XYZ file of C-alpha atoms in Angstrom:
186
model
C -34.199 -22.481 15.396
C -34.761 -25.239 12.594
C -37.903 -24.103 11.818
C -37.013 -20.458 10.975
C -35.534 -20.418 7.159
C -34.138 -17.195 7.837
C -31.829 -18.789 10.664
C -30.681 -21.716 8.598
C -29.559 -19.754 5.635
C -27.358 -17.251 8.122
C -26.132 -20.557 9.791
C -25.237 -22.078 6.162
C -23.667 -19.106 5.144
C -21.743 -18.668 7.903
C -20.525 -22.376 7.834
C -19.693 -21.809 4.154
C -17.032 -18.855 5.256
C -15.637 -20.959 8.165
C -15.116 -24.198 6.361
C -12.833 -22.391 3.581
C -10.149 -22.750 6.488
C -9.084 -26.345 6.486
C -8.497 -26.899 10.308
C -12.103 -24.962 10.977
C -13.697 -27.498 8.285
C -12.163 -30.234 10.133
C -13.883 -29.166 13.368
C -17.374 -28.124 11.723
C -17.184 -31.579 10.267
C -16.684 -33.624 13.573
C -19.553 -31.447 15.156
C -22.081 -32.834 12.309
C -22.224 -29.768 10.321
C -23.062 -32.177 7.224
C -25.969 -33.641 9.055
C -27.397 -30.245 10.025
C -27.175 -28.714 6.474
C -28.980 -31.567 5.039
C -31.553 -31.646 7.360
C -32.028 -27.580 7.116
C -32.187 -28.310 3.884
C -34.478 -30.840 3.690
C -37.262 -29.173 6.130
C -36.687 -26.083 3.861
C -36.832 -27.853 0.902
C -38.879 -25.061 -1.041
C -36.961 -22.355 0.293
C -34.627 -21.062 -2.241
C -32.004 -18.897 -0.099
C -31.854 -21.865 2.336
C -31.162 -24.269 -0.898
C -28.534 -21.879 -2.052
C -26.836 -21.293 1.713
C -26.991 -24.974 2.347
C -25.228 -25.951 -1.428
C -22.851 -23.274 -1.188
C -21.897 -24.640 2.398
C -21.551 -28.139 1.343
C -19.279 -27.179 -1.678
C -16.642 -25.074 1.000
C -16.811 -28.738 3.015
C -15.758 -30.465 0.001
C -12.310 -28.776 0.308
C -11.284 -32.058 2.648
C -11.769 -34.992 1.845
C -13.667 -36.142 4.994
C -16.178 -33.253 3.776
C -16.602 -35.226 0.701
C -16.868 -38.526 2.762
C -19.758 -37.234 5.121
C -21.640 -35.489 2.298
C -21.663 -39.274 0.244
C -22.543 -41.141 3.731
C -25.079 -38.798 4.719
C -26.822 -38.853 0.790
C -25.964 -35.563 0.179
C -25.723 -36.146 -3.439
C -29.634 -36.608 -4.338
C -30.261 -33.554 -2.004
C -28.314 -31.690 -3.843
C -29.622 -32.834 -7.284
C -33.047 -32.104 -5.482
C -32.117 -28.526 -5.162
C -30.963 -28.352 -8.720
C -33.984 -29.788 -9.914
C -36.280 -27.193 -7.799
C -33.837 -24.220 -8.482
C -33.109 -24.398 -11.769
C -33.476 -20.621 -12.108
C -30.321 -19.818 -9.736
C -27.051 -20.100 -11.825
C -25.182 -19.560 -8.600
C -26.333 -22.724 -6.739
C -26.534 -24.719 -9.850
C -22.755 -23.857 -10.100
C -21.907 -24.819 -6.578
C -24.364 -28.121 -6.433
C -22.406 -29.209 -9.704
C -18.967 -28.465 -7.851
C -20.429 -30.473 -4.913
C -21.235 -33.233 -6.947
C -18.048 -33.428 -9.082
C -16.323 -33.466 -5.375
C -18.258 -35.575 -3.527
C -20.815 -37.858 -4.997
C -20.402 -39.210 -8.633
C -20.728 -42.562 -7.633
C -24.337 -41.858 -6.046
C -25.774 -40.619 -9.127
C -28.030 -42.640 -11.152
C -28.450 -42.294 -15.162
C -31.884 -40.460 -14.561
C -29.666 -37.630 -12.874
C -28.154 -37.175 -15.911
C -30.895 -35.015 -17.223
C -30.447 -32.485 -14.514
C -26.960 -31.465 -15.235
C -27.740 -31.060 -18.843
C -30.615 -28.850 -17.951
C -27.999 -27.175 -16.016
C -26.118 -26.669 -19.313
C -29.019 -25.756 -21.257
C -30.241 -23.100 -18.487
C -26.605 -21.106 -18.078
C -24.686 -21.492 -21.921
C -23.094 -19.028 -20.904
C -22.062 -19.741 -17.528
C -18.363 -20.612 -16.928
C -18.964 -22.187 -13.663
C -21.957 -24.132 -14.485
C -20.406 -25.345 -17.992
C -17.072 -26.237 -16.099
C -18.594 -28.328 -13.454
C -20.987 -29.930 -15.480
C -18.285 -31.162 -18.213
C -16.330 -32.444 -15.314
C -19.428 -34.177 -13.601
C -20.042 -35.950 -17.426
C -16.641 -36.617 -17.720
C -15.743 -38.087 -14.234
C -19.325 -40.228 -14.775
C -17.816 -41.303 -17.865
C -15.023 -42.547 -16.190
C -16.391 -44.456 -13.431
C -16.321 -48.211 -13.365
C -20.237 -48.006 -12.368
C -21.098 -45.823 -15.275
C -24.242 -47.782 -16.709
C -25.661 -48.570 -20.199
C -28.458 -45.914 -19.180
C -25.497 -43.457 -18.868
C -24.517 -44.324 -22.693
C -27.847 -44.435 -24.171
C -28.854 -41.013 -22.440
C -25.443 -39.259 -23.896
C -25.975 -41.151 -27.054
C -29.507 -38.567 -28.140
C -28.937 -36.258 -30.390
C -30.118 -33.632 -28.388
C -27.495 -34.435 -25.519
C -24.688 -34.920 -27.776
C -25.242 -31.331 -29.449
C -25.661 -29.597 -26.429
C -22.278 -31.540 -25.195
C -20.827 -30.442 -28.553
C -21.621 -26.757 -28.081
C -20.342 -26.646 -24.289
C -18.043 -29.531 -23.875
C -16.532 -30.062 -27.566
C -13.281 -32.043 -26.157
C -15.889 -34.434 -23.613
C -18.176 -34.550 -26.538
C -15.337 -35.891 -28.885
C -14.396 -38.175 -26.444
C -17.556 -39.671 -25.596
C -18.022 -40.480 -28.987
C -15.074 -42.220 -29.108
C -16.006 -44.146 -26.463
C -19.515 -44.820 -27.569
C -18.283 -46.299 -31.127
C -15.994 -48.329 -29.215
C -18.619 -49.702 -26.955
C -20.817 -50.407 -29.930
C -18.462 -52.053 -32.282
C -17.477 -54.521 -28.630
C -21.305 -55.541 -28.716
């Protein structure tokens, strides 16, 4: 049934509902549902409904630590970012994708992925979910010991900082302070 996008979508929707129970979530994870979801999202890369349902199910699987680890272990962060990039016009997918990334995959992000997060903020300036999770993602990245110089260069661009000041004012202020400390140390 991997070839049927409609069946994949319905399966992923069902996994999402079932994963909301932590005990059932653990069983789903032990049966390889993360791999199944990621494979289905890869096969049906251009099907928005499959992408939305897959990201939604992954987000629900993040309720338990082993779900977060499984998504990271199987490269789910990059697939979720790709779904975001290809479906910028889907607010629900954007919010769920950002929540999934926050919970499971910050360490797997590259500096070039930041543009996807900022694009999501720009696409949905009035969405509480998108803005909450996007700001949380950027905050988590800024606090990571693996944060690269490329992150700080990207954040320091005028247009990016303006967007953050508008949507995440506390984060923007914190990033600005961190940036000024980084430049005085160098």
